Structures are given as C-alpha cells and as structure tokens.
C-alpha cells in the first residue's frame, strides 16, 4: 500500500535550482508490514557511495539535480571510478587475479526491484553499464565470463586491455612471494557501491569492482550478488557492501540491512547489526578482514559502519559533497 500527498509549496517557487530544494515539497507515506515512513522530499535528492569518491558522487548529483532519475545517477557515478585508472579495485586499472587477468563484477538495481549483474567480465571497462543492459535488454539477471563479454561487445562496448602498467608492476611484485592475504582497507579501497534517491523519492543502487587483488582465477565476490553486495527495496531503502566479499555473502549482508530497516531500525543501527552478525560468529577471524556497509532509508537518513577503522562514505546532500569517516567495531 502506498499513498502519495503532493503539497504545493509556493515559497519554494523560483528556487528550484537551489541544491536540495525541489519545486514541490512532497510528502510520501509508505507502509510495508511493520514499517511506515513519512518521506519529506525536500531533503532530496541525495547520493551516498562507499569510500572517498567525490567525483563520482558529484557526477551522480549533477544528474539528479537536472531532474534525472536515481538509476541513471548511480550508473553514471560508478562509471567515473570505472574509468579512473588510478583506482586499483574497479574497472580499468583494477588489480588482477593471480594469473594476471583483470576480471570485473558489477550489479545494478532499480526502484521496481529489477536487477542485472555481470561476473568475471574481462576486457570491458564499464561493467556497471553492461549490468544495466542485462537488466533492461535480456530475460536474465546475470551473465558471466565469455558470455557477458560477447553480450557487451554485441551491444557496442569496446574491448580493451584493463591491466595498466602500474597494476602489472604491482602484480609482478606480488608474484615474488605470491602470498594471498587480504590487507584491511588496502586492496579493498575504491570498490564503489552507490545509492541514490531522486527528487521523486525513488531509490536505485549499483556496485562495481575488480574484486580482491590476486584472487583465484574464476573467483566471484559479493559485489555482483543481489542481496549480498547490493539490495534495494524502494519502499524501505537500500544498502551496499564493501570489503571481504566472502564474509558478506555468508550473511547476505545488504538484504539483511534492508530487512532490519523494514523492522524499524535506522540505517546506522541496521549497518551495525549486520556487522555484529559477522564479528559475533563463533571463531570469527574478523581481526584479519574488513567489511563495511552504507545504507539509506526512504526518509533520506543514512548510515555506515565497518569492522575496522578508516572505512568511509561519500555523501552528497543539501549542497554538501563530503567524505564521512565511519564508526567501526574493532576499537580494541
Ligand atoms: C569483493 N567486496 O570482491 C569486493 C571487494 C570490495 O572494496 O568491495 N572491495 O570481495
């Protein structure tokens, strides 16, 4: 059940270009099981993303401010980091697997609950856009490997070598000892998960990554798995994850956060509870890996939480685009 009330606010007329204001102040009541949210759309649009990605959120906000929808915003925002060769965890310039192959995972989800994903995609920079094509132009939700690549090429994506000189050098250095050990906040940095709410109050999200550096050939993480790396429920909110994907998958992290918000938790409380499910497992090895979540609810409230220090969220709302350091569990 969903009811909408549009209240014309004449005092805002004429300042429609001002950041954070909309010509119509709009209230929306959503009700779903136990949760009821009164949405005040004057705080919108907003965009949040994992880590320090000010250019990506800037791009997404430009689309939202121009009246674009949340789906276009998250896709275009993620593409900024995919094209950024300096980011070694996403798109072009991503660190390779043990055999020197850069393989990408990405997914996207819209306000209707539609989703698309690609896994183990080689030679195509904009994995998030291929994921969107899977969602919109195929009867499937996920394409893998060679099939995903051929689908991308047949849709006009140009194949290119994603392994840059810098990432190749790092891999060659790694091969000397060839020890696989995820390093907290280092090899995870820059994987991008993004959530946006547009001026209509509709939510979309996307997630794109080259996955963990020096992973086994064929390994797929949480990022392209709907419910783990990303989940959107337009009645409730959205969540994206970053960090050691295996641990996120084991707790179906992003779906868990959204369901906790449905039960009435704030985005911050929901992210904290999802992290506690990981660290409180018997024999959890959490001291040796990082997981971080960011979340937004239908009211435009946000939260972020991680196991370890130095995880951050980039948030663009009310004209302010800023990096916000997350609170974290491991304070010992
Ligand atoms: C993965 N979760 O492949 C990804 C990596 C990541 O920030 O998010 N890094 O496990």
Short mmCIF file of C-alpha atoms and ligand atoms in Angstrom, two decimals:
data_model
loop_
_atom_site.label_atom_id
_atom_site.label_comp_id
_atom_site.label_asym_id
_atom_site.label_seq_id
_atom_site.Cartn_x
_atom_site.Cartn_y
_atom_site.Cartn_z
CA UNK A 1 0.00 0.00 0.00
CA UNK A 2 1.35 3.38 -0.93
CA UNK A 3 -0.20 6.82 -0.64
CA UNK A 4 1.22 10.00 -2.02
CA UNK A 5 0.44 13.54 -0.95
CA UNK A 6 1.83 16.34 -3.06
CA UNK A 7 1.73 19.64 -1.25
CA UNK A 8 2.43 22.66 -3.34
CA UNK A 9 4.84 24.92 -1.51
CA UNK A 10 4.71 28.27 -3.26
CA UNK A 11 7.52 29.76 -1.16
CA UNK A 12 9.93 27.44 -2.97
CA UNK A 13 8.84 28.51 -6.43
CA UNK A 14 11.74 30.13 -8.24
CA UNK A 15 14.49 28.44 -6.26
CA UNK A 16 14.19 25.12 -7.99
CA UNK A 17 17.83 25.17 -8.99
CA UNK A 18 19.00 25.58 -5.43
CA UNK A 19 20.62 22.40 -4.24
CA UNK A 20 18.46 20.27 -2.03
CA UNK A 21 15.20 22.06 -2.77
CA UNK A 22 12.50 20.88 -5.09
CA UNK A 23 9.79 22.97 -6.62
CA UNK A 24 7.23 20.82 -4.96
CA UNK A 25 7.62 19.95 -1.34
CA UNK A 26 6.34 16.44 -1.41
CA UNK A 27 5.42 14.02 1.29
CA UNK A 28 5.06 10.37 0.69
CA UNK A 29 3.82 7.79 3.12
CA UNK A 30 4.99 4.27 2.55
CA UNK A 31 3.70 1.39 4.52
CA UNK A 32 5.02 -2.10 4.38
CA UNK A 33 4.44 -4.66 7.07
CA UNK A 34 5.69 -3.04 10.28
CA UNK A 35 7.33 -0.05 8.74
CA UNK A 36 5.77 3.31 7.95
CA UNK A 37 7.90 6.13 6.68
CA UNK A 38 6.82 9.69 6.14
CA UNK A 39 9.12 10.88 3.42
CA UNK A 40 9.92 14.56 3.28
CA UNK A 41 11.21 15.04 -0.22
CA UNK A 42 12.70 18.44 0.49
CA UNK A 43 15.89 16.71 1.67
CA UNK A 44 16.26 15.11 -1.72
CA UNK A 45 17.94 14.29 -3.97
CA UNK A 46 20.81 12.57 -2.22
CA UNK A 47 23.60 10.20 -3.12
CA UNK A 48 25.99 8.16 -1.00
CA UNK A 49 28.88 5.94 -2.01
CA UNK A 50 31.48 3.72 -0.41
CA UNK A 51 34.93 5.19 0.22
CA UNK A 52 36.29 8.53 -0.93
CA UNK A 53 34.78 9.15 -4.35
CA UNK A 54 33.83 12.82 -4.51
CA UNK A 55 33.95 12.99 -8.32
CA UNK A 56 31.62 10.03 -8.63
CA UNK A 57 29.03 11.48 -6.24
CA UNK A 58 29.41 14.87 -7.96
CA UNK A 59 28.53 13.27 -11.28
CA UNK A 60 25.55 11.43 -9.81
CA UNK A 61 24.26 14.58 -8.12
CA UNK A 62 24.56 16.59 -11.35
CA UNK A 63 22.20 14.10 -12.97
CA UNK A 64 19.78 14.17 -10.03
CA UNK A 65 19.76 17.97 -9.88
CA UNK A 66 18.98 18.15 -13.57
CA UNK A 67 15.88 16.08 -12.81
CA UNK A 68 17.43 12.74 -13.78
CA UNK A 69 16.42 9.52 -12.09
CA UNK A 70 18.32 7.58 -9.43
CA UNK A 71 19.13 4.73 -11.82
CA UNK A 72 20.94 7.00 -14.31
CA UNK A 73 22.68 8.73 -11.40
CA UNK A 74 24.18 5.57 -9.88
CA UNK A 75 25.23 4.18 -13.25
CA UNK A 76 26.93 7.39 -14.34
CA UNK A 77 28.50 7.93 -10.92
CA UNK A 78 30.01 4.44 -10.90
CA UNK A 79 31.37 4.91 -14.42
CA UNK A 80 33.61 7.71 -13.13
CA UNK A 81 35.51 5.28 -10.91
CA UNK A 82 35.49 2.53 -13.53
CA UNK A 83 37.29 4.86 -15.92
CA UNK A 84 39.71 6.11 -13.27
CA UNK A 85 42.89 4.13 -13.87
CA UNK A 86 44.31 5.17 -10.52
CA UNK A 87 41.62 3.25 -8.65
CA UNK A 88 43.06 -0.27 -8.40
CA UNK A 89 39.88 -2.01 -7.27
CA UNK A 90 37.49 -1.12 -10.03
CA UNK A 91 37.27 -1.04 -13.81
CA UNK A 92 40.33 -0.09 -15.85
CA UNK A 93 43.50 -0.30 -13.76
CA UNK A 94 41.99 -2.82 -11.33
CA UNK A 95 44.47 -5.25 -9.78
CA UNK A 96 44.39 -8.65 -11.48
CA UNK A 97 43.88 -12.17 -10.20
CA UNK A 98 46.84 -14.49 -9.55
CA UNK A 99 47.23 -15.18 -13.27
CA UNK A 100 47.31 -11.51 -14.29
CA UNK A 101 43.69 -11.32 -15.51
CA UNK A 102 41.60 -8.30 -14.52
CA UNK A 103 38.06 -9.63 -14.02
CA UNK A 104 35.15 -7.38 -13.09
CA UNK A 105 31.96 -7.94 -11.08
CA UNK A 106 29.08 -5.45 -11.08
CA UNK A 107 25.37 -5.13 -10.50
CA UNK A 108 22.60 -2.58 -10.54
CA UNK A 109 19.08 -2.50 -9.09
CA UNK A 110 16.19 -0.13 -9.75
CA UNK A 111 13.14 1.17 -7.93
CA UNK A 112 10.96 -1.65 -9.27
CA UNK A 113 13.24 -4.33 -7.83
CA UNK A 114 14.64 -5.15 -11.27
CA UNK A 115 18.31 -6.07 -11.31
CA UNK A 116 21.15 -7.02 -13.61
CA UNK A 117 24.67 -8.28 -12.98
CA UNK A 118 27.87 -9.36 -14.69
CA UNK A 119 30.53 -11.57 -13.13
CA UNK A 120 34.03 -12.49 -14.22
CA UNK A 121 33.84 -9.94 -17.04
CA UNK A 122 37.12 -9.35 -18.90
CA UNK A 123 38.27 -6.51 -21.17
CA UNK A 124 35.26 -4.19 -20.75
CA UNK A 125 35.74 -1.12 -18.56
CA UNK A 126 32.14 -0.18 -17.82
CA UNK A 127 30.86 -3.32 -16.17
CA UNK A 128 28.04 -1.39 -14.46
CA UNK A 129 26.60 -0.37 -17.82
CA UNK A 130 26.77 -3.96 -19.07
CA UNK A 131 24.90 -4.97 -15.89
CA UNK A 132 22.24 -2.39 -16.71
CA UNK A 133 21.91 -3.79 -20.25
CA UNK A 134 21.48 -7.28 -18.77
CA UNK A 135 18.68 -5.90 -16.59
CA UNK A 136 16.92 -3.97 -19.34
CA UNK A 137 17.52 -5.97 -22.51
CA UNK A 138 17.61 -9.64 -21.51
CA UNK A 139 15.26 -12.04 -19.74
CA UNK A 140 18.08 -12.83 -17.27
CA UNK A 141 19.60 -11.20 -14.19
CA UNK A 142 23.23 -12.30 -14.50
CA UNK A 143 25.74 -13.05 -17.25
CA UNK A 144 29.21 -14.48 -16.61
CA UNK A 145 32.61 -14.57 -18.28
CA UNK A 146 32.80 -15.01 -22.02
CA UNK A 147 29.02 -14.80 -22.43
CA UNK A 148 28.96 -11.46 -20.60
CA UNK A 149 31.84 -10.16 -22.72
CA UNK A 150 30.23 -11.21 -26.02
CA UNK A 151 26.95 -9.65 -24.90
CA UNK A 152 28.79 -6.41 -24.13
CA UNK A 153 30.59 -6.35 -27.47
CA UNK A 154 27.38 -7.05 -29.36
CA UNK A 155 25.91 -4.03 -27.57
CA UNK A 156 28.69 -1.72 -28.72
CA UNK A 157 31.09 -1.87 -25.76
CA UNK A 158 34.71 -1.66 -26.94
CA UNK A 159 37.05 -4.37 -25.65
CA UNK A 160 40.32 -3.04 -24.20
CA UNK A 161 43.18 -4.22 -22.02
CA UNK A 162 42.27 -3.35 -18.43
CA UNK A 163 45.69 -4.18 -16.96
CA UNK A 164 47.62 -0.93 -16.64
CA UNK A 165 51.41 -0.74 -16.28
CA UNK A 166 51.05 0.23 -12.60
CA UNK A 167 48.80 -2.73 -11.80
CA UNK A 168 51.00 -5.07 -13.83
CA UNK A 169 54.06 -3.96 -11.84
CA UNK A 170 52.19 -4.47 -8.55
CA UNK A 171 51.18 -7.98 -9.67
CA UNK A 172 54.75 -8.84 -10.71
CA UNK A 173 56.00 -7.70 -7.33
CA UNK A 174 53.29 -9.76 -5.61
CA UNK A 175 54.32 -12.86 -7.60
CA UNK A 176 57.76 -12.89 -5.96
CA UNK A 177 56.20 -14.21 -2.76
CA UNK A 178 52.73 -14.99 -4.12
CA UNK A 179 51.12 -14.93 -0.69
CA UNK A 180 47.38 -14.41 -0.67
CA UNK A 181 46.43 -12.23 2.24
CA UNK A 182 43.68 -9.60 2.09
CA UNK A 183 45.01 -6.38 3.60
CA UNK A 184 42.44 -4.40 5.55
CA UNK A 185 41.40 -1.22 3.71
CA UNK A 186 44.22 -1.52 1.19
CA UNK A 187 43.30 -3.84 -1.62
CA UNK A 188 39.64 -3.12 -0.97
CA UNK A 189 39.89 0.59 -1.42
CA UNK A 190 37.90 2.26 -4.18
CA UNK A 191 35.47 -0.52 -4.99
CA UNK A 192 32.41 1.55 -5.46
CA UNK A 193 28.90 0.96 -4.23
CA UNK A 194 26.46 3.81 -4.73
CA UNK A 195 22.90 4.52 -3.58
CA UNK A 196 20.78 7.44 -4.77
CA UNK A 197 17.33 8.85 -4.09
CA UNK A 198 15.95 11.12 -6.77
CA UNK A 199 13.62 14.06 -6.36
CA UNK A 200 10.61 11.75 -6.62
CA UNK A 201 11.86 9.76 -3.65
CA UNK A 202 12.76 6.71 -5.75
CA UNK A 203 15.84 4.69 -4.86
CA UNK A 204 18.37 2.84 -7.04
CA UNK A 205 21.81 1.38 -6.38
CA UNK A 206 24.87 -0.02 -8.14
CA UNK A 207 28.09 -1.75 -7.22
CA UNK A 208 31.20 -2.34 -9.36
CA UNK A 209 34.61 -3.85 -8.60
CA UNK A 210 37.61 -5.78 -9.86
CA UNK A 211 37.25 -7.78 -6.65
CA UNK A 212 40.01 -8.79 -4.32
CA UNK A 213 43.51 -8.44 -5.69
CA UNK A 214 45.30 -11.70 -6.55
CA UNK A 215 42.16 -13.77 -6.05
CA UNK A 216 41.97 -17.25 -7.55
CA UNK A 217 41.08 -17.37 -11.24
CA UNK A 218 37.29 -17.58 -11.55
CA UNK A 219 36.57 -16.16 -8.09
CA UNK A 220 33.44 -14.01 -7.81
CA UNK A 221 32.77 -11.86 -4.75
CA UNK A 222 29.71 -10.32 -3.16
CA UNK A 223 29.58 -7.18 -5.29
CA UNK A 224 27.51 -8.58 -8.19
CA UNK A 225 25.32 -10.77 -5.98
CA UNK A 226 21.94 -9.14 -5.40
CA UNK A 227 21.20 -9.27 -1.65
CA UNK A 228 24.87 -9.53 -0.72
CA UNK A 229 26.77 -6.65 -2.36
CA UNK A 230 23.64 -4.60 -3.05
CA UNK A 231 19.95 -4.56 -2.27
CA UNK A 232 17.22 -2.02 -2.93
CA UNK A 233 13.62 -2.06 -1.75
CA UNK A 234 12.02 1.16 -2.89
CA UNK A 235 9.50 1.02 -0.03
CA UNK A 236 12.23 0.77 2.60
CA UNK A 237 15.73 1.78 1.48
CA UNK A 238 18.98 0.39 0.11
CA UNK A 239 22.36 -0.93 1.15
CA UNK A 240 25.73 -1.68 -0.46
CA UNK A 241 28.72 -3.55 0.93
CA UNK A 242 32.47 -3.41 0.56
CA UNK A 243 35.33 -5.46 1.91
CA UNK A 244 35.92 -9.20 2.03
CA UNK A 245 33.07 -10.44 -0.16
CA UNK A 246 33.09 -14.00 1.15
CA UNK A 247 32.00 -12.74 4.58
CA UNK A 248 29.27 -10.54 3.11
CA UNK A 249 27.87 -13.43 1.07
CA UNK A 250 27.75 -15.70 4.12
CA UNK A 251 25.41 -13.28 5.89
CA UNK A 252 23.56 -11.97 2.79
CA UNK A 253 24.59 -8.59 4.14
CA UNK A 254 22.79 -5.97 2.06
CA UNK A 255 19.45 -7.78 2.13
CA UNK A 256 19.88 -8.17 5.88
CA UNK A 257 20.42 -4.43 6.35
CA UNK A 258 17.31 -3.56 4.32
CA UNK A 259 15.22 -6.11 6.20
CA UNK A 260 16.45 -4.70 9.52
CA UNK A 261 15.36 -1.24 8.36
CA UNK A 262 11.98 -2.71 7.45
CA UNK A 263 11.69 -3.86 11.05
CA UNK A 264 12.21 -0.27 12.20
CA UNK A 265 15.96 0.10 12.66
CA UNK A 266 17.65 3.26 11.41
CA UNK A 267 20.22 2.82 8.60
CA UNK A 268 23.00 3.24 11.18
CA UNK A 269 21.53 0.66 13.56
CA UNK A 270 20.93 -1.76 10.68
CA UNK A 271 24.54 -1.50 9.44
CA UNK A 272 25.81 -2.07 12.99
CA UNK A 273 23.62 -5.13 13.44
CA UNK A 274 24.78 -6.61 10.11
CA UNK A 275 28.43 -6.16 11.14
CA UNK A 276 27.69 -7.75 14.51
CA UNK A 277 26.35 -10.86 12.70
CA UNK A 278 29.81 -11.26 11.15
CA UNK A 279 32.03 -10.49 14.12
CA UNK A 280 29.97 -12.45 16.63
CA UNK A 281 30.13 -15.74 14.78
CA UNK A 282 31.91 -18.42 16.76
CA UNK A 283 35.58 -18.39 15.74
CA UNK A 284 35.17 -15.27 13.61
CA UNK A 285 38.51 -14.17 12.18
CA UNK A 286 37.25 -10.57 11.90
CA UNK A 287 40.52 -9.05 13.15
CA UNK A 288 42.03 -10.01 9.81
CA UNK A 289 39.50 -8.66 7.35
CA UNK A 290 37.38 -5.61 6.68
CA UNK A 291 33.67 -5.36 5.82
CA UNK A 292 31.79 -2.07 5.57
CA UNK A 293 28.18 -1.19 4.82
CA UNK A 294 26.46 2.02 3.83
CA UNK A 295 22.68 2.36 3.83
CA UNK A 296 19.91 4.83 3.18
CA UNK A 297 16.25 4.66 4.11
CA UNK A 298 13.19 6.06 2.39
CA UNK A 299 13.30 9.15 4.61
CA UNK A 300 16.77 10.03 3.32
CA UNK A 301 18.53 9.08 6.56
CA UNK A 302 21.90 7.40 6.05
CA UNK A 303 24.25 5.16 7.99
CA UNK A 304 27.63 3.50 7.62
CA UNK A 305 29.58 1.08 9.76
CA UNK A 306 32.60 -1.20 9.36
CA UNK A 307 34.58 -3.76 11.30
CA UNK A 308 37.76 -1.67 11.29
CA UNK A 309 38.72 1.97 11.31
CA UNK A 310 39.22 4.09 8.16
CA UNK A 311 36.22 2.95 6.19
CA UNK A 312 34.40 5.96 4.83
CA UNK A 313 31.30 7.04 2.94
CA UNK A 314 30.99 9.91 0.49
CA UNK A 315 27.70 11.74 0.85
CA UNK A 316 26.21 14.49 -1.33
CA UNK A 317 23.11 16.09 0.15
CA UNK A 318 21.88 19.67 0.56
CA UNK A 319 24.73 21.07 -1.49
CA UNK A 320 27.48 19.41 0.55
CA UNK A 321 29.66 16.73 -1.02
CA UNK A 322 31.85 15.25 1.69
CA UNK A 323 33.74 12.24 2.91
CA UNK A 324 32.46 10.94 6.25
CA UNK A 325 34.56 8.55 8.29
CA UNK A 326 32.57 5.58 9.54
CA UNK A 327 32.25 4.38 13.05
CA UNK A 328 33.62 0.86 13.48
CA UNK A 329 33.50 -2.22 15.67
CA UNK A 330 37.12 -3.12 16.43
CA UNK A 331 38.17 -0.47 18.92
CA UNK A 332 40.40 -2.75 20.98
C1 LIG B 1 34.93 -8.42 -3.29
N1 LIG B 1 33.65 -6.91 -1.95
O1 LIG B 1 35.19 -8.78 -4.42
C2 LIG B 1 34.57 -6.99 -3.06
C3 LIG B 1 35.78 -6.18 -2.85
C4 LIG B 1 35.45 -4.85 -2.29
O2 LIG B 1 36.06 -2.84 -1.51
O3 LIG B 1 34.37 -4.48 -2.03
N2 LIG B 1 36.35 -4.03 -2.07
O4 LIG B 1 35.00 -9.17 -2.32
#
